[in-house]
Amino acid sequence: MKKTVLAVASILLAGSLVAFAGCDKGNNVGVIKGDYKEATAAEAAEAVKNIELDKAFGDPSAEDFKFGFELKADLSFSMNYSVSANSQTVSQMKADGGVEANYRLVIAPEGEAFSATGKGDVSVNANVNQSAAGKDTSSKSEMSANIYQDSEYLYLDAHIAAEGTERDQKIKLSFDDVIDAVIGGIGGAFTVIDDAETELPDGGISGGVDVEMNLGTVISALAEAGFTVSLDQSSGLKIKISAGKEFILGAIEDSDVQLPIPVEGMDFGASEIAIYLSFDESGKFVQAGVNVNITAATEVSAQGSSVKADVNVKGGVELKLFNGTVTLPEGIADDESYELQGM
């Protein structure tokens, strides 16, 4: 049990590091190429019926079990927003930024449990330029950090530059606290499946980390929620689960997210969010990814005034198997320069 919990929790944590932080220049990070053909929920369930998620990464109960993966993320965004009155620009804002992250994790047996060793880096940047009432303002912020993980703590050695000041900060977070926060967030993300009125099996995401979830049930729920499921079964199994502009707009309208731009009448063009999974012929995990390509624009006019806005979010996250080793800085567990913080 403890082995399974640590293995799954570490994988969830690595993915969440990217989510909490924030484009591939070719917009292909996260994409698993294949000859995909759209499938019904029943066809998808049949294709994945022999894939057991608790064994797709190997057998955690085996004495020689060892599992490693590497994660890469590359995301960028830009936004333009302007307000005009009587054909004159009253105010405008331009913002852009991005997130890049790399992370490697190795999970290996250690006594009756597992040890988790992770190492990576993340960088985040954002620029905002505003003009209003004849006054121009701008701000720039950057953060870069080396990230380390053992079985007890997550360590961040960060450099932060914002508003003309720079500082270094070293903190560590309890692994248990981080996982509690991650699981809570993932449970909330499954609201869209609950809204589809599809029953998930007991022991699902919201019930804990020791997951015994049937992949076919999850895919069926996503299909009912409005996602398109496509398959490539030419070699092993590749799955693409995608959502287009109608789903994206509906999700924003149904959420509690407050955007600084009007959503009503927004044109999402060919926007798409796609989730990819790949398994070999024996049902073992090969690769996973998420790719985002959102381009939205809107213009609202009334009584001589108008608001124009456009938003672009591009990039992705990918997860691949890693067969190497990860080495942490010597003595990091006893390094008192890392300040313990709660969540």
mmCIF file of C-alpha atoms in Angstrom:
data_model
loop_
_atom_site.group_PDB
_atom_site.id
_atom_site.type_symbol
_atom_site.label_atom_id
_atom_site.label_comp_id
_atom_site.label_asym_id
_atom_site.label_seq_id
_atom_site.Cartn_x
_atom_site.Cartn_y
_atom_site.Cartn_z
ATOM 1 C CA MET A 1 0.000 0.000 0.000
ATOM 2 C CA LYS A 2 2.691 2.508 0.998
ATOM 3 C CA LYS A 3 4.652 1.703 -2.132
ATOM 4 C CA THR A 4 1.664 2.378 -4.361
ATOM 5 C CA VAL A 5 0.790 5.585 -2.538
ATOM 6 C CA LEU A 6 4.299 7.013 -2.839
ATOM 7 C CA ALA A 7 4.659 6.061 -6.487
ATOM 8 C CA VAL A 8 1.372 7.581 -7.591
ATOM 9 C CA ALA A 9 1.719 10.607 -5.323
ATOM 10 C CA SER A 10 5.140 11.463 -6.692
ATOM 11 C CA ILE A 11 3.831 11.332 -10.249
ATOM 12 C CA LEU A 12 0.923 13.603 -9.345
ATOM 13 C CA LEU A 13 3.288 15.988 -7.609
ATOM 14 C CA ALA A 14 5.568 16.375 -10.590
ATOM 15 C CA GLY A 15 2.675 17.174 -12.864
ATOM 16 C CA SER A 16 1.337 19.667 -10.346
ATOM 17 C CA LEU A 17 4.630 21.539 -10.140
ATOM 18 C CA VAL A 18 3.919 22.704 -13.660
ATOM 19 C CA ALA A 19 0.275 23.410 -12.993
ATOM 20 C CA PHE A 20 1.110 25.490 -9.936
ATOM 21 C CA ALA A 21 3.815 27.412 -11.778
ATOM 22 C CA GLY A 22 1.926 28.520 -14.767
ATOM 23 C CA CYS A 23 5.224 27.217 -25.388
ATOM 24 C CA ASP A 24 6.982 25.111 -27.145
ATOM 25 C CA LYS A 25 8.228 27.235 -30.038
ATOM 26 C CA GLY A 26 6.700 24.651 -32.352
ATOM 27 C CA ASN A 27 3.653 24.127 -30.140
ATOM 28 C CA ASN A 28 4.294 20.370 -30.089
ATOM 29 C CA VAL A 29 5.186 19.662 -26.466
ATOM 30 C CA GLY A 30 2.746 17.066 -25.138
ATOM 31 C CA VAL A 31 1.656 15.873 -28.585
ATOM 32 C CA ILE A 32 1.930 12.146 -29.295
ATOM 33 C CA LYS A 33 1.869 11.784 -33.067
ATOM 34 C CA GLY A 34 -0.280 9.059 -34.570
ATOM 35 C CA ASP A 35 -2.905 8.084 -37.120
ATOM 36 C CA TYR A 36 -5.908 8.787 -34.912
ATOM 37 C CA LYS A 37 -9.463 7.826 -35.783
ATOM 38 C CA GLU A 38 -12.453 9.094 -33.815
ATOM 39 C CA ALA A 39 -14.029 6.395 -31.646
ATOM 40 C CA THR A 40 -17.271 5.990 -29.761
ATOM 41 C CA ALA A 41 -17.189 5.614 -25.977
ATOM 42 C CA ALA A 42 -17.938 1.896 -26.404
ATOM 43 C CA GLU A 43 -15.086 1.447 -28.906
ATOM 44 C CA ALA A 44 -12.673 3.261 -26.607
ATOM 45 C CA ALA A 45 -13.740 1.181 -23.607
ATOM 46 C CA GLU A 46 -13.140 -1.997 -25.618
ATOM 47 C CA ALA A 47 -9.674 -0.798 -26.688
ATOM 48 C CA VAL A 48 -8.520 -0.142 -23.115
ATOM 49 C CA LYS A 49 -10.247 -3.042 -21.361
ATOM 50 C CA ASN A 50 -6.965 -4.918 -20.832
ATOM 51 C CA ILE A 51 -5.025 -1.924 -19.513
ATOM 52 C CA GLU A 52 -4.752 -2.075 -15.720
ATOM 53 C CA LEU A 53 -3.681 1.302 -14.376
ATOM 54 C CA ASP A 54 -2.231 -0.169 -11.188
ATOM 55 C CA LYS A 55 0.118 -2.335 -13.302
ATOM 56 C CA ALA A 56 0.776 -0.013 -16.241
ATOM 57 C CA PHE A 57 3.917 1.348 -14.558
ATOM 58 C CA GLY A 58 5.173 -2.045 -13.409
ATOM 59 C CA ASP A 59 4.456 -4.089 -10.309
ATOM 60 C CA PRO A 60 5.126 -1.976 -7.178
ATOM 61 C CA SER A 61 5.072 -5.125 -5.026
ATOM 62 C CA ALA A 62 8.017 -6.669 -6.900
ATOM 63 C CA GLU A 63 11.322 -6.636 -5.053
ATOM 64 C CA ASP A 64 13.212 -5.203 -8.029
ATOM 65 C CA PHE A 65 10.594 -2.586 -8.928
ATOM 66 C CA LYS A 66 12.043 0.714 -10.058
ATOM 67 C CA PHE A 67 10.294 3.426 -11.969
ATOM 68 C CA GLY A 68 11.451 6.709 -13.410
ATOM 69 C CA PHE A 69 10.024 9.409 -15.593
ATOM 70 C CA GLU A 70 10.923 12.787 -16.983
ATOM 71 C CA LEU A 71 8.552 15.683 -17.360
ATOM 72 C CA LYS A 72 8.865 18.652 -19.679
ATOM 73 C CA ALA A 73 6.613 21.688 -19.868
ATOM 74 C CA ASP A 74 6.722 24.685 -22.164
ATOM 75 C CA LEU A 75 3.815 27.133 -22.027
ATOM 76 C CA SER A 76 3.325 30.704 -23.163
ATOM 77 C CA PHE A 77 0.532 33.241 -23.039
ATOM 78 C CA SER A 78 -0.242 36.700 -24.355
ATOM 79 C CA MET A 79 -3.168 39.051 -23.885
ATOM 80 C CA ASN A 80 -4.157 42.398 -25.391
ATOM 81 C CA TYR A 81 -6.996 44.468 -23.954
ATOM 82 C CA SER A 82 -8.187 47.919 -24.931
ATOM 83 C CA VAL A 83 -11.088 50.251 -24.203
ATOM 84 C CA SER A 84 -12.113 52.954 -26.671
ATOM 85 C CA ALA A 85 -14.626 55.774 -26.612
ATOM 86 C CA ASN A 86 -15.603 57.891 -29.606
ATOM 87 C CA SER A 87 -12.895 56.184 -31.675
ATOM 88 C CA GLN A 88 -10.202 57.198 -29.160
ATOM 89 C CA THR A 89 -8.268 54.672 -27.068
ATOM 90 C CA VAL A 90 -8.980 55.291 -23.390
ATOM 91 C CA SER A 91 -6.853 52.521 -21.920
ATOM 92 C CA GLN A 92 -4.979 49.464 -23.029
ATOM 93 C CA MET A 93 -3.002 46.612 -21.578
ATOM 94 C CA LYS A 94 -0.581 44.134 -23.087
ATOM 95 C CA ALA A 95 0.688 41.140 -21.160
ATOM 96 C CA ASP A 96 2.775 38.109 -22.000
ATOM 97 C CA GLY A 97 4.766 35.457 -20.259
ATOM 98 C CA GLY A 98 5.696 31.836 -20.100
ATOM 99 C CA VAL A 99 6.644 28.805 -18.062
ATOM 100 C CA GLU A 100 9.361 26.272 -18.772
ATOM 101 C CA ALA A 101 9.994 23.263 -16.560
ATOM 102 C CA ASN A 102 11.998 20.056 -16.585
ATOM 103 C CA TYR A 103 11.797 17.376 -13.927
ATOM 104 C CA ARG A 104 13.095 13.847 -13.433
ATOM 105 C CA LEU A 105 11.934 11.422 -10.767
ATOM 106 C CA VAL A 106 13.099 7.945 -9.804
ATOM 107 C CA ILE A 107 11.177 5.716 -7.402
ATOM 108 C CA ALA A 108 13.016 2.706 -6.000
ATOM 109 C CA PRO A 109 12.563 0.165 -3.177
ATOM 110 C CA GLU A 110 13.914 1.121 0.235
ATOM 111 C CA GLY A 111 13.224 -1.393 2.971
ATOM 112 C CA GLU A 112 9.501 -1.971 3.303
ATOM 113 C CA ALA A 113 8.642 1.225 1.440
ATOM 114 C CA PHE A 114 9.870 3.293 -1.479
ATOM 115 C CA SER A 115 12.285 6.167 -1.849
ATOM 116 C CA ALA A 116 11.502 9.012 -4.225
ATOM 117 C CA THR A 117 14.295 11.139 -5.664
ATOM 118 C CA GLY A 118 13.433 14.051 -7.916
ATOM 119 C CA LYS A 119 15.357 16.905 -9.486
ATOM 120 C CA GLY A 120 14.477 19.616 -11.961
ATOM 121 C CA ASP A 121 14.132 23.292 -12.708
ATOM 122 C CA VAL A 122 11.389 25.756 -13.500
ATOM 123 C CA SER A 123 11.373 29.305 -14.830
ATOM 124 C CA VAL A 124 8.453 31.708 -14.996
ATOM 125 C CA ASN A 125 8.293 35.173 -16.531
ATOM 126 C CA ALA A 126 5.575 37.777 -17.006
ATOM 127 C CA ASN A 127 5.481 41.252 -18.544
ATOM 128 C CA VAL A 128 2.650 43.747 -18.277
ATOM 129 C CA ASN A 129 2.407 47.116 -20.034
ATOM 130 C CA GLN A 130 -0.521 49.428 -19.366
ATOM 131 C CA SER A 131 -1.603 52.824 -20.621
ATOM 132 C CA ALA A 132 -4.441 54.866 -19.122
ATOM 133 C CA ALA A 133 -5.210 58.534 -18.598
ATOM 134 C CA GLY A 134 -2.019 59.497 -20.431
ATOM 135 C CA LYS A 135 0.148 57.490 -18.082
ATOM 136 C CA ASP A 136 2.205 54.466 -19.109
ATOM 137 C CA THR A 137 3.269 51.804 -16.630
ATOM 138 C CA SER A 138 5.104 48.540 -17.030
ATOM 139 C CA SER A 139 6.160 45.669 -14.827
ATOM 140 C CA LYS A 140 8.363 42.676 -15.319
ATOM 141 C CA SER A 141 8.787 39.669 -13.067
ATOM 142 C CA GLU A 142 10.889 36.548 -13.334
ATOM 143 C CA MET A 143 11.375 33.501 -11.178
ATOM 144 C CA SER A 144 13.731 30.600 -11.649
ATOM 145 C CA ALA A 145 14.193 27.712 -9.266
ATOM 146 C CA ASN A 146 15.978 24.436 -8.883
ATOM 147 C CA ILE A 147 13.639 21.805 -7.474
ATOM 148 C CA TYR A 148 14.632 18.760 -5.452
ATOM 149 C CA GLN A 149 12.541 16.019 -3.899
ATOM 150 C CA ASP A 150 13.124 13.203 -1.489
ATOM 151 C CA SER A 151 10.582 11.000 0.279
ATOM 152 C CA GLU A 152 9.892 13.599 2.963
ATOM 153 C CA TYR A 153 10.330 17.074 1.480
ATOM 154 C CA LEU A 154 10.133 19.167 -1.650
ATOM 155 C CA TYR A 155 13.000 21.700 -1.824
ATOM 156 C CA LEU A 156 13.014 24.918 -3.852
ATOM 157 C CA ASP A 157 16.115 27.033 -4.393
ATOM 158 C CA ALA A 158 14.645 30.092 -6.091
ATOM 159 C CA HIS A 159 15.750 33.418 -7.529
ATOM 160 C CA ILE A 160 13.003 36.031 -7.833
ATOM 161 C CA ALA A 161 13.201 39.343 -9.673
ATOM 162 C CA ALA A 162 10.234 41.728 -9.633
ATOM 163 C CA GLU A 163 9.563 45.458 -9.511
ATOM 164 C CA GLY A 164 13.268 46.254 -9.774
ATOM 165 C CA THR A 165 14.287 44.086 -6.820
ATOM 166 C CA GLU A 166 15.897 40.677 -6.679
ATOM 167 C CA ARG A 167 16.105 38.084 -3.934
ATOM 168 C CA ASP A 168 17.042 34.483 -3.360
ATOM 169 C CA GLN A 169 14.890 32.153 -1.310
ATOM 170 C CA LYS A 170 15.320 28.565 -0.200
ATOM 171 C CA ILE A 171 12.306 26.755 1.188
ATOM 172 C CA LYS A 172 11.172 23.203 1.788
ATOM 173 C CA LEU A 173 7.658 21.845 1.976
ATOM 174 C CA SER A 174 6.444 18.700 3.680
ATOM 175 C CA PHE A 175 5.774 16.043 1.056
ATOM 176 C CA ASP A 176 2.561 15.041 2.873
ATOM 177 C CA ASP A 177 1.283 18.646 2.856
ATOM 178 C CA VAL A 178 2.030 19.055 -0.845
ATOM 179 C CA ILE A 179 0.274 15.791 -1.747
ATOM 180 C CA ASP A 180 -2.798 16.758 0.296
ATOM 181 C CA ALA A 181 -2.989 20.005 -1.704
ATOM 182 C CA VAL A 182 -2.416 18.190 -5.003
ATOM 183 C CA ILE A 183 -5.103 15.577 -4.373
ATOM 184 C CA GLY A 184 -7.580 18.260 -3.364
ATOM 185 C CA GLY A 185 -6.952 20.110 -6.617
ATOM 186 C CA ILE A 186 -7.232 16.993 -8.743
ATOM 187 C CA GLY A 187 -10.476 16.031 -7.018
ATOM 188 C CA GLY A 188 -11.894 19.411 -7.991
ATOM 189 C CA ALA A 189 -10.763 18.933 -11.575
ATOM 190 C CA PHE A 190 -12.993 15.880 -11.829
ATOM 191 C CA THR A 191 -16.103 18.003 -11.385
ATOM 192 C CA VAL A 192 -16.564 17.941 -15.149
ATOM 193 C CA ILE A 193 -16.896 14.152 -14.988
ATOM 194 C CA ASP A 194 -19.386 14.337 -12.141
ATOM 195 C CA ASP A 195 -21.427 16.840 -14.157
ATOM 196 C CA ALA A 196 -21.699 14.230 -16.904
ATOM 197 C CA GLU A 197 -23.677 12.090 -14.430
ATOM 198 C CA THR A 198 -21.396 9.149 -15.071
ATOM 199 C CA GLU A 199 -20.748 6.954 -12.080
ATOM 200 C CA LEU A 200 -17.086 6.495 -11.230
ATOM 201 C CA PRO A 201 -15.943 3.388 -9.363
ATOM 202 C CA ASP A 202 -15.330 3.479 -5.630
ATOM 203 C CA GLY A 203 -11.807 4.505 -4.691
ATOM 204 C CA GLY A 204 -11.632 7.171 -7.388
ATOM 205 C CA ILE A 205 -9.432 10.252 -7.328
ATOM 206 C CA SER A 206 -11.408 11.995 -4.609
ATOM 207 C CA GLY A 207 -11.275 8.892 -2.416
ATOM 208 C CA GLY A 208 -7.490 8.765 -2.020
ATOM 209 C CA VAL A 209 -4.311 7.983 -3.884
ATOM 210 C CA ASP A 210 -4.598 4.191 -3.884
ATOM 211 C CA VAL A 211 -6.463 4.284 -7.202
ATOM 212 C CA GLU A 212 -8.273 1.269 -8.639
ATOM 213 C CA MET A 213 -9.961 3.113 -11.482
ATOM 214 C CA ASN A 214 -10.984 1.556 -14.758
ATOM 215 C CA LEU A 215 -9.567 3.580 -17.658
ATOM 216 C CA GLY A 216 -12.569 2.779 -19.829
ATOM 217 C CA THR A 217 -14.929 4.297 -17.254
ATOM 218 C CA VAL A 218 -12.906 7.504 -17.152
ATOM 219 C CA ILE A 219 -12.797 7.789 -20.950
ATOM 220 C CA SER A 220 -16.550 7.156 -21.199
ATOM 221 C CA ALA A 221 -17.169 9.903 -18.655
ATOM 222 C CA LEU A 222 -15.002 12.351 -20.573
ATOM 223 C CA ALA A 223 -16.799 11.484 -23.811
ATOM 224 C CA GLU A 224 -20.152 12.173 -22.145
ATOM 225 C CA ALA A 225 -18.783 15.474 -20.835
ATOM 226 C CA GLY A 226 -18.114 16.658 -24.392
ATOM 227 C CA PHE A 227 -14.604 15.415 -25.187
ATOM 228 C CA THR A 228 -13.768 13.686 -28.476
ATOM 229 C CA VAL A 229 -11.953 10.353 -28.127
ATOM 230 C CA SER A 230 -9.671 9.159 -30.945
ATOM 231 C CA LEU A 231 -7.524 6.027 -31.141
ATOM 232 C CA ASP A 232 -4.455 4.749 -32.984
ATOM 233 C CA GLN A 233 -4.121 0.970 -32.537
ATOM 234 C CA SER A 234 -1.479 0.361 -35.213
ATOM 235 C CA SER A 235 1.238 -0.336 -32.618
ATOM 236 C CA GLY A 236 0.184 -0.657 -29.017
ATOM 237 C CA LEU A 237 -2.461 1.930 -28.174
ATOM 238 C CA LYS A 238 -2.415 5.702 -28.490
ATOM 239 C CA ILE A 239 -5.331 7.713 -27.156
ATOM 240 C CA LYS A 240 -6.205 11.324 -27.894
ATOM 241 C CA ILE A 241 -8.920 12.985 -25.815
ATOM 242 C CA SER A 242 -9.670 16.455 -27.130
ATOM 243 C CA ALA A 243 -12.054 19.347 -26.590
ATOM 244 C CA GLY A 244 -12.739 22.204 -28.991
ATOM 245 C CA LYS A 245 -13.980 25.745 -28.742
ATOM 246 C CA GLU A 246 -17.548 24.930 -27.644
ATOM 247 C CA PHE A 247 -16.350 22.953 -24.655
ATOM 248 C CA ILE A 248 -13.716 25.538 -23.708
ATOM 249 C CA LEU A 249 -16.233 28.392 -23.781
ATOM 250 C CA GLY A 250 -18.760 26.386 -21.786
ATOM 251 C CA ALA A 251 -16.177 25.459 -19.173
ATOM 252 C CA ILE A 252 -15.218 29.126 -18.695
ATOM 253 C CA GLU A 253 -18.841 30.235 -18.455
ATOM 254 C CA ASP A 254 -19.660 27.509 -15.918
ATOM 255 C CA SER A 255 -16.591 28.188 -13.775
ATOM 256 C CA ASP A 256 -15.997 30.740 -11.049
ATOM 257 C CA VAL A 257 -13.013 32.194 -12.920
ATOM 258 C CA GLN A 258 -13.181 35.978 -13.207
ATOM 259 C CA LEU A 259 -11.563 37.170 -16.446
ATOM 260 C CA PRO A 260 -10.602 40.785 -17.184
ATOM 261 C CA ILE A 261 -12.154 40.448 -20.642
ATOM 262 C CA PRO A 262 -15.773 39.813 -21.676
ATOM 263 C CA VAL A 263 -16.428 36.142 -22.432
ATOM 264 C CA GLU A 264 -19.777 36.663 -24.127
ATOM 265 C CA GLY A 265 -19.375 36.552 -27.894
ATOM 266 C CA MET A 266 -15.744 35.459 -27.681
ATOM 267 C CA ASP A 267 -14.477 33.696 -30.816
ATOM 268 C CA PHE A 268 -12.257 30.715 -30.006
ATOM 269 C CA GLY A 269 -11.534 29.827 -33.632
ATOM 270 C CA ALA A 270 -9.741 26.482 -33.913
ATOM 271 C CA SER A 271 -8.791 26.317 -30.226
ATOM 272 C CA GLU A 272 -8.199 22.847 -28.823
ATOM 273 C CA ILE A 273 -7.114 21.157 -25.625
ATOM 274 C CA ALA A 274 -5.842 17.608 -26.153
ATOM 275 C CA ILE A 275 -4.805 14.877 -23.708
ATOM 276 C CA TYR A 276 -2.626 12.043 -25.012
ATOM 277 C CA LEU A 277 -1.854 8.598 -23.596
ATOM 278 C CA SER A 278 0.341 5.877 -25.062
ATOM 279 C CA PHE A 279 0.698 2.223 -24.009
ATOM 280 C CA ASP A 280 2.713 -0.603 -25.556
ATOM 281 C CA GLU A 281 1.320 -3.948 -26.728
ATOM 282 C CA SER A 282 1.495 -5.380 -23.188
ATOM 283 C CA GLY A 283 -0.438 -2.479 -21.663
ATOM 284 C CA LYS A 284 2.584 -0.770 -20.126
ATOM 285 C CA PHE A 285 2.735 3.005 -19.987
ATOM 286 C CA VAL A 286 4.931 4.710 -22.597
ATOM 287 C CA GLN A 287 4.098 8.401 -22.636
ATOM 288 C CA ALA A 288 1.449 10.958 -21.718
ATOM 289 C CA GLY A 289 0.940 14.577 -22.652
ATOM 290 C CA VAL A 290 -1.330 17.577 -22.677
ATOM 291 C CA ASN A 291 -1.236 20.140 -25.463
ATOM 292 C CA VAL A 292 -3.056 23.457 -25.361
ATOM 293 C CA ASN A 293 -3.711 25.786 -28.270
ATOM 294 C CA ILE A 294 -6.199 28.490 -27.336
ATOM 295 C CA THR A 295 -6.696 31.596 -29.430
ATOM 296 C CA ALA A 296 -9.622 33.787 -28.461
ATOM 297 C CA ALA A 297 -10.771 37.234 -29.530
ATOM 298 C CA THR A 298 -13.757 39.424 -28.762
ATOM 299 C CA GLU A 299 -15.080 42.921 -29.365
ATOM 300 C CA VAL A 300 -18.069 44.457 -27.617
ATOM 301 C CA SER A 301 -19.469 47.865 -28.596
ATOM 302 C CA ALA A 302 -22.228 49.969 -27.069
ATOM 303 C CA GLN A 303 -23.115 53.679 -27.070
ATOM 304 C CA GLY A 304 -19.922 54.806 -28.756
ATOM 305 C CA SER A 305 -17.618 52.729 -26.553
ATOM 306 C CA SER A 306 -15.930 49.451 -27.350
ATOM 307 C CA VAL A 307 -13.848 46.794 -25.642
ATOM 308 C CA LYS A 308 -11.464 44.647 -27.679
ATOM 309 C CA ALA A 309 -9.439 41.755 -26.365
ATOM 310 C CA ASP A 310 -7.502 38.736 -27.547
ATOM 311 C CA VAL A 311 -5.869 35.923 -25.610
ATOM 312 C CA ASN A 312 -3.397 33.260 -26.731
ATOM 313 C CA VAL A 313 -2.255 30.278 -24.672
ATOM 314 C CA LYS A 314 -0.024 27.701 -26.340
ATOM 315 C CA GLY A 315 2.249 24.863 -25.340
ATOM 316 C CA GLY A 316 2.074 21.652 -23.403
ATOM 317 C CA VAL A 317 3.285 19.192 -20.821
ATOM 318 C CA GLU A 318 4.717 15.755 -21.543
ATOM 319 C CA LEU A 319 5.640 12.776 -19.394
ATOM 320 C CA LYS A 320 8.011 10.053 -20.580
ATOM 321 C CA LEU A 321 9.734 7.067 -19.023
ATOM 322 C CA PHE A 322 13.230 7.677 -17.652
ATOM 323 C CA ASN A 323 15.722 4.877 -17.027
ATOM 324 C CA GLY A 324 18.584 6.905 -15.543
ATOM 325 C CA THR A 325 19.421 8.025 -12.026
ATOM 326 C CA VAL A 326 18.833 11.228 -10.084
ATOM 327 C CA THR A 327 21.346 12.575 -7.581
ATOM 328 C CA LEU A 328 20.463 15.220 -4.999
ATOM 329 C CA PRO A 329 22.915 17.802 -3.615
ATOM 330 C CA GLU A 330 24.946 16.214 -0.848
ATOM 331 C CA GLY A 331 23.532 16.887 2.610
ATOM 332 C CA ILE A 332 20.345 18.597 1.400
ATOM 333 C CA ALA A 333 18.199 16.792 3.983
ATOM 334 C CA ASP A 334 20.224 18.442 6.772
ATOM 335 C CA ASP A 335 20.719 21.798 5.073
ATOM 336 C CA GLU A 336 19.256 24.356 7.484
ATOM 337 C CA SER A 337 19.334 27.106 4.859
ATOM 338 C CA TYR A 338 16.050 25.671 3.517
ATOM 339 C CA GLU A 339 13.223 27.227 5.526
ATOM 340 C CA LEU A 340 10.359 24.846 6.301
ATOM 341 C CA GLN A 341 7.018 26.316 5.274
ATOM 342 C CA GLY A 342 3.450 25.094 5.603
ATOM 343 C CA MET A 343 0.761 25.123 2.936
#
